């Protein structure tokens, strides 16, 4: 089910970006 809400979509993109950054830095906490 695609996300139509711009705010939720932006939030999901932010979380994905943070997870990628954390993985790149080697951090183990991904939420």
Tab-separated table of N, CA and C in Angstrom:
chain	number	residue	atom	x	y	z
A	1	UNK	N	0.845	-1.200	0.000
A	1	UNK	CA	0.000	0.000	0.000
A	1	UNK	C	0.879	1.247	0.000
A	2	UNK	N	0.862	1.992	-1.080
A	2	UNK	CA	1.723	3.184	-1.196
A	2	UNK	C	1.323	4.273	-0.209
A	3	UNK	N	2.308	5.006	0.235
A	3	UNK	CA	2.040	6.090	1.188
A	3	UNK	C	1.674	7.351	0.412
A	4	UNK	N	0.491	7.873	0.680
A	4	UNK	CA	0.032	9.065	-0.044
A	4	UNK	C	0.257	10.332	0.776
A	5	UNK	N	0.438	10.175	2.077
A	5	UNK	CA	0.603	11.348	2.928
A	5	UNK	C	2.033	11.881	2.793
A	6	UNK	N	2.213	13.108	2.336
A	6	UNK	CA	3.558	13.677	2.129
A	6	UNK	C	4.379	13.673	3.410
A	7	UNK	N	3.726	13.960	4.542
A	7	UNK	CA	4.464	14.010	5.804
A	7	UNK	C	4.999	12.634	6.159
A	8	UNK	N	4.146	11.605	6.027
A	8	UNK	CA	4.577	10.240	6.345
A	8	UNK	C	5.661	9.797	5.376
A	9	UNK	N	5.506	10.174	4.114
A	9	UNK	CA	6.509	9.811	3.119
A	9	UNK	C	7.850	10.446	3.475
A	10	UNK	N	7.831	11.730	3.836
A	10	UNK	CA	9.054	12.425	4.221
A	10	UNK	C	9.669	11.771	5.446
A	11	UNK	N	8.830	11.392	6.409
A	11	UNK	CA	9.318	10.761	7.631
A	11	UNK	C	9.986	9.427	7.299
A	12	UNK	N	9.373	8.658	6.416
A	12	UNK	CA	9.948	7.370	6.019
A	12	UNK	C	11.288	7.582	5.323
A	13	UNK	N	11.366	8.591	4.459
A	13	UNK	CA	12.623	8.875	3.773
A	13	UNK	C	13.693	9.277	4.776
A	14	UNK	N	13.313	10.076	5.771
A	14	UNK	CA	14.277	10.494	6.794
A	14	UNK	C	14.805	9.292	7.555
A	15	UNK	N	13.903	8.379	7.929
A	15	UNK	CA	14.318	7.203	8.687
A	15	UNK	C	15.248	6.340	7.842
A	16	UNK	N	14.914	6.147	6.571
A	16	UNK	CA	15.780	5.356	5.695
A	16	UNK	C	17.143	6.025	5.570
A	17	UNK	N	17.166	7.359	5.450
A	17	UNK	CA	18.420	8.093	5.325
A	17	UNK	C	19.262	7.922	6.581
A	18	UNK	N	18.613	8.020	7.751
A	18	UNK	CA	19.339	7.872	9.008
A	18	UNK	C	19.909	6.472	9.142
A	19	UNK	N	19.121	5.468	8.754
A	19	UNK	CA	19.597	4.086	8.847
A	19	UNK	C	20.815	3.902	7.947
A	20	UNK	N	20.768	4.463	6.743
A	20	UNK	CA	21.905	4.343	5.828
A	20	UNK	C	23.127	5.034	6.422
A	21	UNK	N	22.932	6.223	6.993
A	21	UNK	CA	24.037	6.958	7.600
A	21	UNK	C	24.620	6.158	8.762
A	22	UNK	N	23.735	5.597	9.607
A	22	UNK	CA	24.207	4.829	10.765
A	22	UNK	C	24.998	3.617	10.300
A	23	UNK	N	24.512	2.943	9.261
A	23	UNK	CA	25.227	1.769	8.759
A	23	UNK	C	26.573	2.185	8.194
A	24	UNK	N	26.600	3.333	7.537
A	24	UNK	CA	27.855	3.806	6.952
A	24	UNK	C	28.852	4.137	8.054
A	25	UNK	N	28.339	4.711	9.154
A	25	UNK	CA	29.228	5.081	10.255
A	25	UNK	C	29.574	3.871	11.110
A	26	UNK	N	28.829	2.775	10.949
A	26	UNK	CA	29.116	1.584	11.724
A	26	UNK	C	28.341	1.532	13.025
A	27	UNK	N	27.353	2.404	13.175
A	27	UNK	CA	26.543	2.378	14.397
A	27	UNK	C	25.617	1.164	14.371
A	28	UNK	N	25.337	0.637	15.543
A	28	UNK	CA	24.528	-0.577	15.604
A	28	UNK	C	23.067	-0.273	15.907
A	29	UNK	N	22.748	0.952	16.310
A	29	UNK	CA	21.355	1.258	16.660
A	29	UNK	C	20.613	1.772	15.432
A	30	UNK	N	19.662	0.983	14.943
A	30	UNK	CA	18.829	1.407	13.811
A	30	UNK	C	17.379	1.280	14.212
A	31	UNK	N	16.648	2.414	14.226
A	31	UNK	CA	15.254	2.330	14.649
A	31	UNK	C	14.341	2.701	13.521
